[in-house]
Tab-separated table of C-alpha atoms and ligand atoms in Angstrom:
chain	number	residue	atom	x	y	z
N	13	LEU	CA	76.122	-28.779	64.721
N	14	GLU	CA	79.134	-28.289	66.500
N	15	SER	CA	80.812	-26.426	63.777
N	16	ALA	CA	77.565	-24.296	63.517
N	17	GLY	CA	77.840	-23.938	67.323
N	18	LEU	CA	81.297	-22.546	67.084
N	19	VAL	CA	80.979	-20.119	64.335
N	20	ALA	CA	78.196	-18.828	65.764
N	21	PHE	CA	79.782	-18.616	69.241
N	22	GLY	CA	82.972	-17.144	67.640
N	23	GLN	CA	80.910	-14.436	65.226
N	24	ALA	CA	78.510	-13.182	68.392
N	25	GLU	CA	79.376	-9.010	68.645
N	26	SER	CA	77.437	-8.423	71.968
N	27	ALA	CA	76.429	-10.192	74.998
N	28	GLU	CA	72.774	-10.661	73.598
N	29	GLY	CA	74.270	-12.254	70.547
N	30	VAL	CA	75.952	-14.924	72.722
N	31	GLU	CA	72.835	-15.334	74.813
N	32	GLU	CA	70.849	-16.279	71.338
N	33	ALA	CA	73.276	-18.281	70.152
N	34	ARG	CA	73.366	-19.752	73.829
N	35	ILE	CA	69.578	-20.443	73.298
N	36	GLU	CA	69.871	-21.970	70.017
N	37	PHE	CA	72.620	-24.438	70.338
N	38	LEU	CA	72.472	-25.043	74.534
N	39	GLY	CA	68.761	-24.347	75.287
N	40	GLN	CA	67.395	-26.552	77.648
N	41	LYS	CA	64.006	-26.981	76.240
N	42	GLN	CA	64.587	-26.365	72.681
N	43	GLY	CA	68.255	-26.182	72.342
N	44	ARG	CA	69.524	-28.509	69.437
N	45	LEU	CA	72.077	-30.034	71.811
N	46	LYS	CA	68.709	-31.056	73.180
N	47	ALA	CA	67.294	-32.245	70.186
N	48	ALA	CA	70.281	-34.700	69.444
N	49	GLN	CA	70.152	-35.868	73.101
N	50	GLU	CA	66.474	-37.187	72.576
N	51	ARG	CA	67.736	-38.608	69.594
N	52	LEU	CA	70.179	-40.550	71.515
N	53	LYS	CA	66.829	-42.630	73.352
N	54	THR	CA	65.795	-43.537	69.785
N	55	LEU	CA	68.891	-45.285	69.166
N	56	GLU	CA	69.951	-49.368	69.452
N	57	PRO	CA	72.038	-50.198	72.594
N	58	ALA	CA	75.029	-51.138	70.072
N	59	ALA	CA	75.018	-47.252	68.067
N	60	LYS	CA	74.510	-45.799	71.582
N	61	ARG	CA	77.942	-45.780	73.019
N	62	GLY	CA	79.347	-44.266	70.405
N	63	TYR	CA	77.225	-41.682	69.943
N	64	GLY	CA	77.099	-40.767	73.423
N	65	GLN	CA	80.960	-40.483	73.460
N	66	ARG	CA	80.426	-37.970	70.405
N	67	PHE	CA	77.649	-36.323	72.022
N	68	ASN	CA	79.864	-35.064	74.948
N	69	ALA	CA	82.510	-33.789	73.255
N	70	VAL	CA	80.530	-31.960	71.014
N	71	LYS	CA	78.358	-30.340	74.359
N	72	GLN	CA	81.729	-29.644	75.962
N	73	ALA	CA	83.186	-27.702	73.351
N	74	LEU	CA	79.845	-25.399	72.566
N	75	GLU	CA	79.862	-24.992	76.261
N	76	ALA	CA	83.587	-23.883	75.956
N	77	ALA	CA	83.051	-21.627	73.055
N	78	CYS	CA	80.203	-20.082	75.035
N	79	ASP	CA	82.328	-19.361	78.104
N	80	GLY	CA	85.144	-18.295	75.418
N	81	ALA	CA	82.476	-15.652	73.669
N	82	LYS	CA	81.289	-14.275	76.955
N	83	ALA	CA	84.683	-13.828	78.510
N	84	ARG	CA	85.389	-11.861	75.393
N	85	LEU	CA	82.371	-9.397	75.334
N	86	GLU	CA	82.650	-8.829	79.012
N	87	ARG	CA	83.224	-5.434	79.691
N	88	PRO	CA	84.699	-4.096	83.346
N	89	ALA	CA	82.186	-2.158	85.730
N	90	SER	CA	81.724	1.384	83.964
N	91	LEU	CA	83.633	4.062	86.710
N	92	GLU	CA	80.071	5.055	87.134
N	93	ASP	CA	79.090	1.634	88.359
N	94	ARG	CA	81.805	1.960	90.923
N	95	GLY	CA	80.886	5.021	92.512
N	96	ILE	CA	83.326	7.167	90.779
N	97	ASP	CA	82.517	10.439	89.442
N	98	LEU	CA	84.758	11.414	86.432
N	99	THR	CA	83.455	15.415	87.000
N	100	LEU	CA	85.347	15.983	90.307
N	101	PRO	CA	88.294	17.789	90.084
N	102	GLY	CA	91.876	15.445	90.255
N	103	HIS	CA	94.515	15.905	92.526
N	104	ARG	CA	96.953	18.122	91.320
N	105	PRO	CA	100.343	16.925	90.784
N	106	ARG	CA	102.709	18.925	92.578
N	107	LEU	CA	105.306	20.088	90.244
N	108	GLY	CA	108.719	20.742	90.920
N	109	HIS	CA	111.108	24.030	89.625
N	110	ARG	CA	114.462	25.600	89.427
N	111	HIS	CA	115.900	26.502	92.615
N	112	PRO	CA	115.479	30.266	93.091
N	113	LEU	CA	119.696	30.504	92.745
N	114	THR	CA	119.483	28.660	89.634
N	115	GLN	CA	116.873	30.819	88.222
N	116	THR	CA	118.661	33.908	89.201
N	117	ALA	CA	121.760	32.644	87.213
N	118	ASP	CA	119.778	31.750	84.382
N	119	GLU	CA	118.556	35.542	84.026
N	120	LEU	CA	121.781	36.802	84.787
N	121	ILE	CA	123.516	34.783	81.699
N	122	ASP	CA	120.584	35.889	79.361
N	123	LEU	CA	120.808	39.306	80.639
N	124	PHE	CA	124.684	39.484	80.060
N	125	GLY	CA	124.587	37.863	76.673
N	126	ARG	CA	122.372	40.617	75.489
N	127	PHE	CA	124.874	42.985	76.283
N	128	GLY	CA	127.388	40.913	74.155
N	129	PHE	CA	128.976	38.543	76.988
N	130	ALA	CA	129.454	34.634	76.078
N	131	VAL	CA	129.558	32.001	79.454
N	132	ALA	CA	132.867	30.581	80.475
N	133	ARG	CA	133.464	28.063	82.745
N	134	GLY	CA	136.625	26.942	85.383
N	135	PRO	CA	137.023	24.339	88.048
N	136	GLU	CA	135.656	24.806	91.246
N	137	VAL	CA	139.199	22.762	92.258
N	138	GLU	CA	141.969	25.084	91.347
N	139	ASP	CA	145.532	25.641	91.458
N	140	VAL	CA	147.170	28.383	93.347
N	141	ARG	CA	148.435	30.602	90.026
N	142	HIS	CA	144.518	30.598	88.513
N	143	ASN	CA	143.559	31.804	92.322
N	144	PHE	CA	146.537	33.734	92.930
N	145	GLU	CA	149.570	34.105	90.987
N	146	ALA	CA	148.115	34.799	87.637
N	147	LEU	CA	145.847	37.697	89.706
N	148	ASN	CA	148.886	39.997	91.054
N	149	ILE	CA	148.285	38.451	94.369
N	150	PRO	CA	152.068	37.380	95.764
N	151	PRO	CA	152.687	34.689	97.941
N	152	SER	CA	153.039	37.259	101.193
N	153	HIS	CA	149.558	38.755	100.176
N	154	PRO	CA	147.278	38.046	103.371
N	155	ALA	CA	144.305	37.048	100.829
N	156	ARG	CA	146.387	33.790	100.501
N	157	ASP	CA	146.062	33.028	104.463
N	158	PRO	CA	145.311	29.504	105.334
N	159	LEU	CA	142.551	30.723	107.583
N	160	ASP	CA	140.744	32.467	104.563
N	161	ASN	CA	140.938	29.644	102.306
N	162	PHE	CA	140.340	25.985	101.786
N	163	TYR	CA	143.543	24.711	100.904
N	164	LEU	CA	143.650	21.066	99.533
N	165	SER	CA	146.574	19.229	98.770
N	166	GLU	CA	150.011	20.358	97.393
N	167	GLY	CA	149.251	23.762	95.182
N	168	THR	CA	145.556	22.997	94.778
N	169	MET	CA	142.391	24.566	96.525
N	170	LEU	CA	138.345	25.186	95.964
N	171	ARG	CA	138.628	28.181	94.454
N	172	SER	CA	137.777	31.417	96.419
N	173	GLN	CA	136.763	33.773	93.600
N	174	THR	CA	135.698	33.291	89.918
N	175	SER	CA	138.383	35.572	89.010
N	176	THR	CA	140.172	32.278	88.525
N	177	VAL	CA	137.973	31.860	85.180
N	178	GLN	CA	139.176	35.274	84.079
N	179	ILE	CA	142.814	33.963	83.926
N	180	ARG	CA	141.783	30.731	82.222
N	181	VAL	CA	139.560	32.638	79.269
N	182	MET	CA	142.552	35.146	78.535
N	183	GLU	CA	145.040	32.106	78.594
N	184	ASN	CA	143.209	30.443	75.371
N	185	GLN	CA	142.378	32.984	73.483
N	186	PRO	CA	143.366	36.627	72.555
N	187	PRO	CA	141.584	39.687	72.972
N	188	PRO	CA	138.954	40.885	72.612
N	189	VAL	CA	137.083	39.261	75.418
N	190	ARG	CA	133.552	39.566	76.742
N	191	VAL	CA	132.771	36.855	78.881
N	192	ILE	CA	130.815	36.069	82.223
N	193	ALA	CA	131.236	33.118	84.574
N	194	ILE	CA	129.063	31.650	86.987
N	195	GLY	CA	129.716	28.958	89.732
N	196	ARG	CA	130.398	28.372	93.380
N	197	VAL	CA	133.570	29.981	95.855
N	198	TYR	CA	134.199	28.931	98.991
N	199	ARG	CA	135.510	30.623	102.036
N	200	PRO	CA	135.780	29.963	105.473
N	201	ASP	CA	133.642	32.360	106.642
N	202	THR	CA	131.184	32.102	109.949
N	203	VAL	CA	127.859	31.159	108.599
N	204	ASP	CA	125.356	34.341	109.579
N	205	ALA	CA	122.187	35.971	107.437
N	206	THR	CA	124.615	37.370	104.930
N	207	HIS	CA	127.446	34.970	104.738
N	208	SER	CA	128.141	31.205	103.856
N	209	PHE	CA	131.092	29.062	103.289
N	210	MET	CA	130.166	28.777	99.746
N	211	PHE	CA	128.163	30.655	97.522
N	212	HIS	CA	127.999	31.964	93.812
N	213	GLN	CA	129.466	34.514	91.956
N	214	ILE	CA	129.144	35.873	88.870
N	215	GLU	CA	132.509	37.023	87.003
N	216	GLY	CA	132.487	39.585	84.364
N	217	LEU	CA	135.393	40.101	82.201
N	218	MET	CA	136.005	42.696	78.933
N	219	VAL	CA	139.084	43.483	77.249
N	220	ASP	CA	139.514	45.477	74.130
N	221	ARG	CA	141.113	48.404	72.701
N	222	GLY	CA	139.867	51.456	74.673
N	223	VAL	CA	137.875	50.083	77.236
N	224	THR	CA	137.446	52.399	80.400
N	225	MET	CA	136.305	52.492	83.774
N	226	ALA	CA	133.035	54.359	82.176
N	227	ASP	CA	132.102	51.296	80.076
N	228	LEU	CA	132.153	49.120	83.402
N	229	LYS	CA	129.940	51.790	85.286
N	230	THR	CA	127.650	51.491	82.705
N	231	VAL	CA	127.373	47.942	82.305
N	232	LEU	CA	126.769	47.706	85.962
N	233	ARG	CA	124.304	50.203	86.444
N	234	LEU	CA	122.347	48.717	83.311
N	235	PHE	CA	122.597	45.016	84.518
N	236	ALA	CA	121.544	46.289	87.822
N	237	GLN	CA	118.393	48.247	86.303
N	238	SER	CA	117.485	45.409	84.240
N	239	TYR	CA	117.976	42.716	87.324
N	240	LEU	CA	116.656	44.855	90.443
N	241	GLY	CA	114.153	47.378	88.382
N	242	GLU	CA	114.798	50.847	86.971
N	243	ASP	CA	114.432	52.646	90.789
N	244	VAL	CA	117.459	50.388	92.332
N	245	GLN	CA	120.135	52.883	93.628
N	246	ILE	CA	123.924	51.534	93.329
N	247	ARG	CA	126.973	53.400	93.984
N	248	PHE	CA	130.794	52.754	93.722
N	249	ARG	CA	133.284	53.142	96.713
N	250	PRO	CA	137.079	53.187	95.676
N	251	SER	CA	138.405	50.032	96.862
N	252	PHE	CA	141.386	47.433	96.155
N	253	PHE	CA	142.063	44.598	94.127
N	254	PRO	CA	145.755	43.238	93.627
N	255	PHE	CA	144.073	42.315	90.057
N	256	THR	CA	142.172	45.614	89.320
N	257	GLU	CA	143.495	49.068	89.313
N	258	PRO	CA	141.534	51.269	89.977
N	259	SER	CA	139.424	49.383	91.798
N	260	VAL	CA	135.647	49.369	92.986
N	261	GLU	CA	133.464	47.877	95.599
N	262	VAL	CA	129.806	48.140	94.521
N	263	ASP	CA	126.799	48.349	96.914
N	264	MET	CA	123.118	48.163	96.369
N	265	LEU	CA	120.670	49.599	98.551
N	266	TRP	CA	119.083	47.221	100.508
N	267	HIS	CA	115.286	46.655	99.807
N	268	GLY	CA	114.368	48.092	103.036
N	269	GLY	CA	115.894	50.888	101.692
N	270	ASP	CA	117.775	51.709	104.742
N	271	ARG	CA	121.068	50.402	104.216
N	272	TRP	CA	123.662	49.717	101.406
N	273	VAL	CA	124.517	45.982	100.849
N	274	GLU	CA	127.964	45.344	98.606
N	275	MET	CA	126.979	43.701	95.419
N	276	GLY	CA	130.700	42.982	95.072
N	277	GLY	CA	133.914	43.841	93.801
N	278	ALA	CA	135.246	45.607	90.125
N	279	GLY	CA	138.054	47.361	88.775
N	280	MET	CA	140.308	48.057	85.743
N	281	VAL	CA	142.114	44.880	84.983
N	282	ASP	CA	145.623	45.219	86.283
N	283	PRO	CA	148.749	45.814	83.497
N	284	ASN	CA	150.189	42.657	85.501
N	285	VAL	CA	147.255	40.361	84.771
N	286	PHE	CA	147.364	41.329	81.220
N	287	ARG	CA	151.268	40.438	81.339
N	288	ALA	CA	150.786	37.026	83.391
N	289	VAL	CA	148.561	35.835	80.307
N	290	GLY	CA	150.569	37.035	77.713
N	291	TYR	CA	148.120	40.052	76.737
N	292	ASP	CA	149.894	43.422	75.841
N	293	PRO	CA	148.695	46.512	78.191
N	294	ASP	CA	149.705	48.815	75.775
N	295	GLU	CA	147.280	47.117	73.330
N	296	VAL	CA	144.356	46.652	75.052
N	297	THR	CA	142.185	47.497	78.598
N	298	GLY	CA	139.760	45.647	80.229
N	299	PHE	CA	136.964	46.027	83.020
N	300	ALA	CA	136.626	43.169	85.600
N	301	PHE	CA	133.792	42.295	88.123
N	302	GLY	CA	132.879	39.765	90.414
N	303	LEU	CA	129.289	39.690	92.020
N	304	GLY	CA	127.476	37.517	94.542
N	305	ILE	CA	124.629	35.908	92.929
N	306	GLU	CA	122.690	35.044	96.618
N	307	ARG	CA	122.597	38.931	97.700
N	308	LEU	CA	121.124	39.699	94.046
N	309	CYS	CA	118.985	36.938	94.509
N	310	MET	CA	118.107	37.891	97.920
N	311	ARG	CA	117.534	41.610	97.383
N	312	ARG	CA	115.332	41.007	93.948
N	313	HIS	CA	112.876	38.410	95.864
N	314	LYS	CA	113.274	40.423	99.633
N	315	ILE	CA	114.623	37.564	100.715
N	316	ASP	CA	116.555	38.128	104.348
N	317	ASP	CA	118.661	35.517	105.414
N	318	ILE	CA	121.157	33.716	103.107
N	319	ARG	CA	120.531	30.084	104.716
N	320	LEU	CA	117.212	29.816	103.662
N	321	LEU	CA	118.462	29.139	99.759
N	322	TYR	CA	120.488	26.402	101.255
N	323	GLN	CA	117.920	24.688	103.558
N	324	ASN	CA	116.114	23.311	100.325
N	325	ASP	CA	112.628	23.942	102.897
N	326	VAL	CA	109.820	23.198	100.238
N	327	ARG	CA	107.450	25.921	101.958
N	328	PHE	CA	110.224	28.581	101.044
N	329	LEU	CA	111.134	27.142	97.807
N	330	SER	CA	107.765	26.544	96.637
N	331	GLN	CA	107.410	30.735	96.728
N	332	PHE	CA	109.280	31.089	93.843
I	401	LIG	N1	137.337	38.637	93.030
I	401	LIG	C1	137.068	39.485	93.752
I	401	LIG	C2	136.161	39.024	95.091
I	401	LIG	O1	135.681	37.934	95.040
I	401	LIG	C3	135.788	40.681	92.885
I	401	LIG	C4	136.381	41.267	91.699
I	401	LIG	C5	136.256	40.677	90.817
I	401	LIG	C6	137.032	42.070	92.002
I	401	LIG	C7	136.917	41.472	89.432
I	401	LIG	C8	137.425	42.934	90.822
I	401	LIG	C9	137.742	42.568	89.930
I	401	LIG	O2	135.623	39.782	96.083
């Protein structure tokens, strides 16, 4: 009886199956256990004791097997039973995305990559040699003024321009060179709608035999049209940088169409810079440029205040 019951409960595959086994073995009216109990009454008193103990053990085992089978087959109440409507739209998780400045940087890397420029990197904590000396900026030059730079300890500073990377690249490889470098630069400027004490630049450097100013203007114009649109207007103004000769400043017509905003500086690499890194200025020529990434991003997305790019207000960021 016991083993037959255990098998029946153990093999039951549905609630109905368990119920059938329960009725067969534990049923109050005609169950097999009930029958065994009836037999107890017919026994001699001497036999009753042992039989009774055995009876109780079997009864407990079968009841436990019955409970176990029920628990095994019990399914949680369905979602519908719990009042949950699976056809309702769910809560859409809010996904993050890249910051607009990072998007701009990635796009510039992609664009210049198609012009054949590889990506170079340099440290933000720089030495004075890479930030000034090798760039033909003598100790007396006003660009070195402590009021215009973040000097750190002995001969180091937060770089004020990514032109430092030009030097690092040329120190480490012979010409030809065609690289860009993107990163943060630091200047103690007063913060306003178009200035910040930290911003990002993209530096470009191309050195080879016979590189000319026409190449520089072509690359910058093609780049501006690719990133800002075919109809963008840019202009080159004569300027001066110690590390380029001749030098220009590059302006773009702002998105309102009513004013020119400086995009950055550029020019033909000064022979003194080539000498500082061991290149022969009679062998190669080159151009370099340094553009502000924030302003490119602002012109592209019609953003009017640079500070929005640093405040990380999700209402602003989620628009890009
Ligand atoms: N380094 C210059 C600046 O920060 C920009 C520049 C780069 C000019 C390369 C000429 C050549 O203003």
